[in-house]
JSON list of C-alpha atoms and ligand atoms in Angstrom, two decimals:
[
{"chain": "A", "resi": 194, "resn": "MET", "atom": "CA", "xyz": [83.00, 98.06, 111.96]},
{"chain": "A", "resi": 195, "resn": "GLN", "atom": "CA", "xyz": [82.89, 100.67, 109.26]},
{"chain": "A", "resi": 196, "resn": "LEU", "atom": "CA", "xyz": [85.51, 102.63, 107.25]},
{"chain": "A", "resi": 197, "resn": "GLU", "atom": "CA", "xyz": [84.62, 106.54, 107.23]},
{"chain": "A", "resi": 198, "resn": "PRO", "atom": "CA", "xyz": [84.71, 107.96, 104.28]},
{"chain": "A", "resi": 199, "resn": "ASP", "atom": "CA", "xyz": [88.14, 109.21, 103.38]},
{"chain": "A", "resi": 200, "resn": "PHE", "atom": "CA", "xyz": [89.49, 108.52, 106.74]},
{"chain": "A", "resi": 201, "resn": "TRP", "atom": "CA", "xyz": [93.16, 108.25, 106.22]},
{"chain": "A", "resi": 202, "resn": "ARG", "atom": "CA", "xyz": [92.90, 111.86, 105.02]},
{"chain": "A", "resi": 203, "resn": "HIS", "atom": "CA", "xyz": [91.66, 113.45, 108.62]},
{"chain": "A", "resi": 204, "resn": "LYS", "atom": "CA", "xyz": [92.50, 110.61, 111.03]},
{"chain": "A", "resi": 205, "resn": "ASN", "atom": "CA", "xyz": [95.83, 110.01, 113.01]},
{"chain": "A", "resi": 206, "resn": "LEU", "atom": "CA", "xyz": [96.85, 106.37, 112.69]},
{"chain": "A", "resi": 207, "resn": "LEU", "atom": "CA", "xyz": [96.16, 106.27, 116.37]},
{"chain": "A", "resi": 208, "resn": "ASP", "atom": "CA", "xyz": [92.58, 107.34, 116.16]},
{"chain": "A", "resi": 209, "resn": "MET", "atom": "CA", "xyz": [91.81, 104.75, 113.08]},
{"chain": "A", "resi": 210, "resn": "ASN", "atom": "CA", "xyz": [89.44, 101.67, 114.18]},
{"chain": "A", "resi": 211, "resn": "ASP", "atom": "CA", "xyz": [90.74, 98.35, 113.30]},
{"chain": "A", "resi": 212, "resn": "ALA", "atom": "CA", "xyz": [88.95, 98.15, 109.72]},
{"chain": "A", "resi": 213, "resn": "GLU", "atom": "CA", "xyz": [90.68, 101.26, 108.99]},
{"chain": "A", "resi": 214, "resn": "TRP", "atom": "CA", "xyz": [94.05, 100.22, 110.26]},
{"chain": "A", "resi": 215, "resn": "GLU", "atom": "CA", "xyz": [93.97, 97.23, 107.92]},
{"chain": "A", "resi": 216, "resn": "ALA", "atom": "CA", "xyz": [92.38, 98.86, 105.11]},
{"chain": "A", "resi": 217, "resn": "LEU", "atom": "CA", "xyz": [95.58, 100.94, 104.65]},
{"chain": "A", "resi": 218, "resn": "CYS", "atom": "CA", "xyz": [97.62, 97.87, 103.74]},
{"chain": "A", "resi": 219, "resn": "ASP", "atom": "CA", "xyz": [98.07, 97.83, 100.15]},
{"chain": "A", "resi": 220, "resn": "GLY", "atom": "CA", "xyz": [98.99, 94.09, 100.05]},
{"chain": "A", "resi": 221, "resn": "CYS", "atom": "CA", "xyz": [102.38, 95.01, 98.25]},
{"chain": "A", "resi": 222, "resn": "GLY", "atom": "CA", "xyz": [103.81, 92.51, 100.39]},
{"chain": "A", "resi": 223, "resn": "LYS", "atom": "CA", "xyz": [107.23, 94.34, 100.46]},
{"chain": "A", "resi": 224, "resn": "CYS", "atom": "CA", "xyz": [107.29, 94.22, 104.31]},
{"chain": "A", "resi": 225, "resn": "CYS", "atom": "CA", "xyz": [108.25, 90.70, 103.91]},
{"chain": "A", "resi": 226, "resn": "TYR", "atom": "CA", "xyz": [110.98, 90.75, 101.89]},
{"chain": "A", "resi": 227, "resn": "ARG", "atom": "CA", "xyz": [114.24, 90.78, 104.68]},
{"chain": "A", "resi": 228, "resn": "LYS", "atom": "CA", "xyz": [116.37, 93.57, 105.33]},
{"chain": "A", "resi": 229, "resn": "TYR", "atom": "CA", "xyz": [119.88, 93.89, 106.18]},
{"chain": "A", "resi": 230, "resn": "ILE", "atom": "CA", "xyz": [121.30, 96.75, 108.54]},
{"chain": "A", "resi": 231, "resn": "ASP", "atom": "CA", "xyz": [125.04, 97.31, 108.51]},
{"chain": "A", "resi": 232, "resn": "GLY", "atom": "CA", "xyz": [126.93, 100.15, 110.33]},
{"chain": "A", "resi": 233, "resn": "GLU", "atom": "CA", "xyz": [126.43, 101.57, 113.55]},
{"chain": "A", "resi": 234, "resn": "GLY", "atom": "CA", "xyz": [125.01, 104.47, 114.97]},
{"chain": "A", "resi": 235, "resn": "LYS", "atom": "CA", "xyz": [125.46, 107.10, 112.35]},
{"chain": "A", "resi": 236, "resn": "TYR", "atom": "CA", "xyz": [126.97, 105.03, 109.57]},
{"chain": "A", "resi": 237, "resn": "GLU", "atom": "CA", "xyz": [124.07, 102.37, 110.32]},
{"chain": "A", "resi": 238, "resn": "ARG", "atom": "CA", "xyz": [122.32, 101.82, 107.01]},
{"chain": "A", "resi": 239, "resn": "LEU", "atom": "CA", "xyz": [119.46, 99.77, 106.02]},
{"chain": "A", "resi": 240, "resn": "TYR", "atom": "CA", "xyz": [119.37, 97.92, 102.70]},
{"chain": "A", "resi": 241, "resn": "TYR", "atom": "CA", "xyz": [116.72, 96.11, 101.15]},
{"chain": "A", "resi": 242, "resn": "THR", "atom": "CA", "xyz": [117.03, 92.79, 99.43]},
{"chain": "A", "resi": 243, "resn": "ARG", "atom": "CA", "xyz": [114.93, 90.74, 97.08]},
{"chain": "A", "resi": 244, "resn": "ILE", "atom": "CA", "xyz": [114.88, 88.11, 99.61]},
{"chain": "A", "resi": 245, "resn": "ALA", "atom": "CA", "xyz": [111.40, 87.27, 100.64]},
{"chain": "A", "resi": 246, "resn": "CYS", "atom": "CA", "xyz": [109.87, 85.29, 103.81]},
{"chain": "A", "resi": 247, "resn": "ASN", "atom": "CA", "xyz": [109.20, 81.79, 102.24]},
{"chain": "A", "resi": 248, "resn": "LEU", "atom": "CA", "xyz": [105.46, 82.02, 103.26]},
{"chain": "A", "resi": 249, "resn": "LEU", "atom": "CA", "xyz": [105.29, 84.99, 100.85]},
{"chain": "A", "resi": 250, "resn": "ASP", "atom": "CA", "xyz": [103.98, 84.17, 97.40]},
{"chain": "A", "resi": 251, "resn": "LEU", "atom": "CA", "xyz": [105.98, 85.94, 95.05]},
{"chain": "A", "resi": 252, "resn": "GLU", "atom": "CA", "xyz": [103.60, 86.89, 91.96]},
{"chain": "A", "resi": 253, "resn": "THR", "atom": "CA", "xyz": [100.89, 87.93, 94.20]},
{"chain": "A", "resi": 254, "resn": "GLY", "atom": "CA", "xyz": [102.84, 89.54, 96.95]},
{"chain": "A", "resi": 255, "resn": "LYS", "atom": "CA", "xyz": [100.55, 87.71, 99.43]},
{"chain": "A", "resi": 256, "resn": "CYS", "atom": "CA", "xyz": [101.19, 85.61, 102.54]},
{"chain": "A", "resi": 257, "resn": "GLY", "atom": "CA", "xyz": [100.96, 81.78, 101.72]},
{"chain": "A", "resi": 258, "resn": "ASN", "atom": "CA", "xyz": [99.44, 81.31, 105.40]},
{"chain": "A", "resi": 259, "resn": "TYR", "atom": "CA", "xyz": [98.30, 84.32, 106.61]},
{"chain": "A", "resi": 260, "resn": "LEU", "atom": "CA", "xyz": [96.29, 82.53, 109.88]},
{"chain": "A", "resi": 261, "resn": "LYS", "atom": "CA", "xyz": [99.38, 80.42, 110.77]},
{"chain": "A", "resi": 262, "resn": "ARG", "atom": "CA", "xyz": [102.35, 83.00, 109.71]},
{"chain": "A", "resi": 263, "resn": "PHE", "atom": "CA", "xyz": [103.22, 83.87, 113.36]},
{"chain": "A", "resi": 264, "resn": "GLU", "atom": "CA", "xyz": [103.69, 79.97, 114.52]},
{"chain": "A", "resi": 265, "resn": "LEU", "atom": "CA", "xyz": [105.27, 79.12, 110.97]},
{"chain": "A", "resi": 266, "resn": "GLU", "atom": "CA", "xyz": [107.55, 82.06, 111.16]},
{"chain": "A", "resi": 267, "resn": "GLU", "atom": "CA", "xyz": [108.96, 83.34, 114.52]},
{"chain": "A", "resi": 268, "resn": "ASP", "atom": "CA", "xyz": [110.11, 86.43, 113.19]},
{"chain": "A", "resi": 269, "resn": "CYS", "atom": "CA", "xyz": [107.30, 87.49, 111.04]},
{"chain": "A", "resi": 270, "resn": "THR", "atom": "CA", "xyz": [106.17, 91.24, 113.00]},
{"chain": "A", "resi": 271, "resn": "LYS", "atom": "CA", "xyz": [102.74, 92.14, 112.92]},
{"chain": "A", "resi": 272, "resn": "LEU", "atom": "CA", "xyz": [101.98, 95.99, 112.59]},
{"chain": "A", "resi": 273, "resn": "THR", "atom": "CA", "xyz": [100.31, 97.63, 115.24]},
{"chain": "A", "resi": 274, "resn": "LYS", "atom": "CA", "xyz": [99.64, 101.05, 116.63]},
{"chain": "A", "resi": 275, "resn": "ASP", "atom": "CA", "xyz": [102.09, 99.90, 119.45]},
{"chain": "A", "resi": 276, "resn": "ASN", "atom": "CA", "xyz": [105.38, 99.81, 117.56]},
{"chain": "A", "resi": 277, "resn": "LEU", "atom": "CA", "xyz": [104.35, 103.28, 115.26]},
{"chain": "A", "resi": 278, "resn": "PRO", "atom": "CA", "xyz": [107.90, 104.75, 115.97]},
{"chain": "A", "resi": 279, "resn": "GLU", "atom": "CA", "xyz": [109.85, 101.55, 114.31]},
{"chain": "A", "resi": 280, "resn": "PHE", "atom": "CA", "xyz": [107.78, 101.82, 111.11]},
{"chain": "A", "resi": 281, "resn": "SER", "atom": "CA", "xyz": [110.98, 103.52, 109.38]},
{"chain": "A", "resi": 282, "resn": "TRP", "atom": "CA", "xyz": [111.58, 100.00, 108.45]},
{"chain": "A", "resi": 283, "resn": "LEU", "atom": "CA", "xyz": [109.05, 99.80, 106.09]},
{"chain": "A", "resi": 284, "resn": "PRO", "atom": "CA", "xyz": [109.19, 100.50, 102.52]},
{"chain": "A", "resi": 285, "resn": "ALA", "atom": "CA", "xyz": [109.04, 103.94, 101.45]},
{"chain": "A", "resi": 286, "resn": "THR", "atom": "CA", "xyz": [105.66, 103.29, 99.38]},
{"chain": "A", "resi": 287, "resn": "CYS", "atom": "CA", "xyz": [103.99, 101.69, 102.72]},
{"chain": "A", "resi": 288, "resn": "ALA", "atom": "CA", "xyz": [100.75, 103.47, 103.65]},
{"chain": "A", "resi": 289, "resn": "TYR", "atom": "CA", "xyz": [101.64, 103.11, 107.41]},
{"chain": "A", "resi": 290, "resn": "ARG", "atom": "CA", "xyz": [105.04, 104.73, 106.88]},
{"chain": "A", "resi": 291, "resn": "LEU", "atom": "CA", "xyz": [103.51, 107.41, 104.54]},
{"chain": "A", "resi": 292, "resn": "LEU", "atom": "CA", "xyz": [100.72, 108.70, 107.05]},
{"chain": "A", "resi": 293, "resn": "TYR", "atom": "CA", "xyz": [103.11, 108.60, 110.00]},
{"chain": "A", "resi": 294, "resn": "GLU", "atom": "CA", "xyz": [105.73, 110.84, 108.01]},
{"chain": "A", "resi": 295, "resn": "GLY", "atom": "CA", "xyz": [102.68, 113.11, 107.54]},
{"chain": "A", "resi": 296, "resn": "LYS", "atom": "CA", "xyz": [102.70, 112.16, 103.72]},
{"chain": "A", "resi": 297, "resn": "PRO", "atom": "CA", "xyz": [99.59, 111.74, 101.18]},
{"chain": "A", "resi": 298, "resn": "LEU", "atom": "CA", "xyz": [99.15, 107.85, 100.24]},
{"chain": "A", "resi": 299, "resn": "PRO", "atom": "CA", "xyz": [99.35, 107.70, 95.85]},
{"chain": "A", "resi": 300, "resn": "SER", "atom": "CA", "xyz": [96.96, 107.68, 93.73]},
{"chain": "A", "resi": 301, "resn": "TRP", "atom": "CA", "xyz": [97.69, 103.52, 92.94]},
{"chain": "A", "resi": 302, "resn": "HIS", "atom": "CA", "xyz": [96.47, 103.06, 96.27]},
{"chain": "A", "resi": 303, "resn": "PRO", "atom": "CA", "xyz": [93.60, 100.88, 96.69]},
{"chain": "A", "resi": 304, "resn": "LEU", "atom": "CA", "xyz": [91.77, 103.56, 99.08]},
{"chain": "A", "resi": 305, "resn": "ILE", "atom": "CA", "xyz": [92.08, 106.01, 96.55]},
{"chain": "A", "resi": 306, "resn": "SER", "atom": "CA", "xyz": [92.05, 104.00, 93.45]},
{"chain": "A", "resi": 307, "resn": "GLY", "atom": "CA", "xyz": [89.45, 101.78, 94.14]},
{"chain": "A", "resi": 308, "resn": "ASP", "atom": "CA", "xyz": [90.97, 98.65, 92.54]},
{"chain": "A", "resi": 309, "resn": "PRO", "atom": "CA", "xyz": [92.61, 96.38, 94.36]},
{"chain": "A", "resi": 310, "resn": "GLU", "atom": "CA", "xyz": [94.72, 95.56, 91.29]},
{"chain": "A", "resi": 311, "resn": "SER", "atom": "CA", "xyz": [96.02, 98.78, 90.82]},
{"chain": "A", "resi": 312, "resn": "VAL", "atom": "CA", "xyz": [99.32, 98.30, 93.35]},
{"chain": "A", "resi": 313, "resn": "ARG", "atom": "CA", "xyz": [100.34, 95.52, 90.71]},
{"chain": "A", "resi": 314, "resn": "LYS", "atom": "CA", "xyz": [99.32, 97.81, 87.68]},
{"chain": "A", "resi": 315, "resn": "ALA", "atom": "CA", "xyz": [101.20, 100.71, 89.10]},
{"chain": "A", "resi": 316, "resn": "ASP", "atom": "CA", "xyz": [104.73, 98.48, 89.71]},
{"chain": "A", "resi": 317, "resn": "ILE", "atom": "CA", "xyz": [104.79, 98.30, 92.70]},
{"chain": "A", "resi": 318, "resn": "LEU", "atom": "CA", "xyz": [105.58, 94.36, 93.82]},
{"chain": "A", "resi": 319, "resn": "ILE", "atom": "CA", "xyz": [108.86, 93.45, 94.28]},
{"chain": "A", "resi": 320, "resn": "ARG", "atom": "CA", "xyz": [110.41, 91.71, 90.88]},
{"chain": "A", "resi": 321, "resn": "HIS", "atom": "CA", "xyz": [112.39, 88.83, 90.78]},
{"chain": "A", "resi": 322, "resn": "GLY", "atom": "CA", "xyz": [111.93, 88.13, 94.45]},
{"chain": "A", "resi": 323, "resn": "ILE", "atom": "CA", "xyz": [113.44, 84.59, 95.86]},
{"chain": "A", "resi": 324, "resn": "HIS", "atom": "CA", "xyz": [112.51, 82.92, 98.90]},
{"chain": "A", "resi": 325, "resn": "GLU", "atom": "CA", "xyz": [114.99, 83.07, 101.65]},
{"chain": "A", "resi": 326, "resn": "ARG", "atom": "CA", "xyz": [115.40, 78.90, 101.60]},
{"chain": "A", "resi": 327, "resn": "ASP", "atom": "CA", "xyz": [117.15, 78.95, 98.54]},
{"chain": "A", "resi": 328, "resn": "VAL", "atom": "CA", "xyz": [119.25, 81.69, 98.68]},
{"chain": "A", "resi": 329, "resn": "ILE", "atom": "CA", "xyz": [122.76, 81.31, 99.78]},
{"chain": "A", "resi": 330, "resn": "ASP", "atom": "CA", "xyz": [124.80, 84.58, 99.81]},
{"chain": "A", "resi": 331, "resn": "TRP", "atom": "CA", "xyz": [122.48, 87.07, 101.05]},
{"chain": "A", "resi": 332, "resn": "PHE", "atom": "CA", "xyz": [124.50, 89.73, 98.89]},
{"chain": "A", "resi": 333, "resn": "ASP", "atom": "CA", "xyz": [123.47, 88.72, 95.79]},
{"chain": "A", "resi": 334, "resn": "PHE", "atom": "CA", "xyz": [120.15, 89.89, 96.24]},
{"chain": "A", "resi": 335, "resn": "ILE", "atom": "CA", "xyz": [120.37, 93.79, 97.79]},
{"chain": "A", "resi": 336, "resn": "LEU", "atom": "CA", "xyz": [118.55, 95.80, 95.84]},
{"chain": "A", "resi": 337, "resn": "ASP", "atom": "CA", "xyz": [120.83, 98.76, 94.87]},
{"chain": "A", "resi": 338, "resn": "GLU", "atom": "CA", "xyz": [119.74, 102.33, 95.37]},
{"chain": "A", "resi": 339, "resn": "ASP", "atom": "CA", "xyz": [117.70, 102.55, 91.72]},
{"chain": "A", "resi": 340, "resn": "ASN", "atom": "CA", "xyz": [115.46, 99.81, 93.55]},
{"chain": "A", "resi": 341, "resn": "GLU", "atom": "CA", "xyz": [115.38, 100.57, 96.70]},
{"chain": "A", "resi": 342, "resn": "VAL", "atom": "CA", "xyz": [111.71, 99.73, 97.86]},
{"chain": "B", "resi": 710, "resn": "SF4", "atom": "S1", "xyz": [104.43, 97.19, 103.21]},
{"chain": "B", "resi": 710, "resn": "SF4", "atom": "FE1", "xyz": [102.78, 97.87, 104.60]},
{"chain": "B", "resi": 710, "resn": "SF4", "atom": "S2", "xyz": [101.05, 98.16, 102.81]},
{"chain": "B", "resi": 710, "resn": "SF4", "atom": "FE2", "xyz": [102.91, 96.64, 101.88]},
{"chain": "B", "resi": 710, "resn": "SF4", "atom": "S3", "xyz": [101.88, 94.67, 102.82]},
{"chain": "B", "resi": 710, "resn": "SF4", "atom": "FE3", "xyz": [103.66, 95.51, 104.35]},
{"chain": "B", "resi": 710, "resn": "SF4", "atom": "S4", "xyz": [101.86, 96.87, 105.55]},
{"chain": "B", "resi": 710, "resn": "SF4", "atom": "FE4", "xyz": [101.21, 96.08, 103.54]}
]
């Protein structure tokens, strides 16, 4: 399947073909870090952490076993058009969330830069990540406001 030129600028997320949908992912790996929800109702707050899924390569932000990820990590979530309305948990830099909120893609997105390395060069990956299996207390790894993803 082909990518239409500049498809992300004029196509609705729901109208994108599979190749276009996949191409939106910049590969940052931030969605593979654990989140923590505290409080309820209007007091509910989502916290991001530096705690990564055990399959994630912390250096590259890539899944260590992409083909078997749903077998190996039962809470791994596939981003599809069906769960679009739940995308608010995605990091603020994520292309799916940006487009869903009517915002433009950043200049470092590979679709715009033409360089798959531009994500790393722009320092978008989470630094000092730690695998879930190595964590005892989650509260030690919550990202503060300045480090929000
Ligand atoms: S946060 Fe978004 S852009 Fe980054 S890896 Fe996850 S789906 Fe792809």
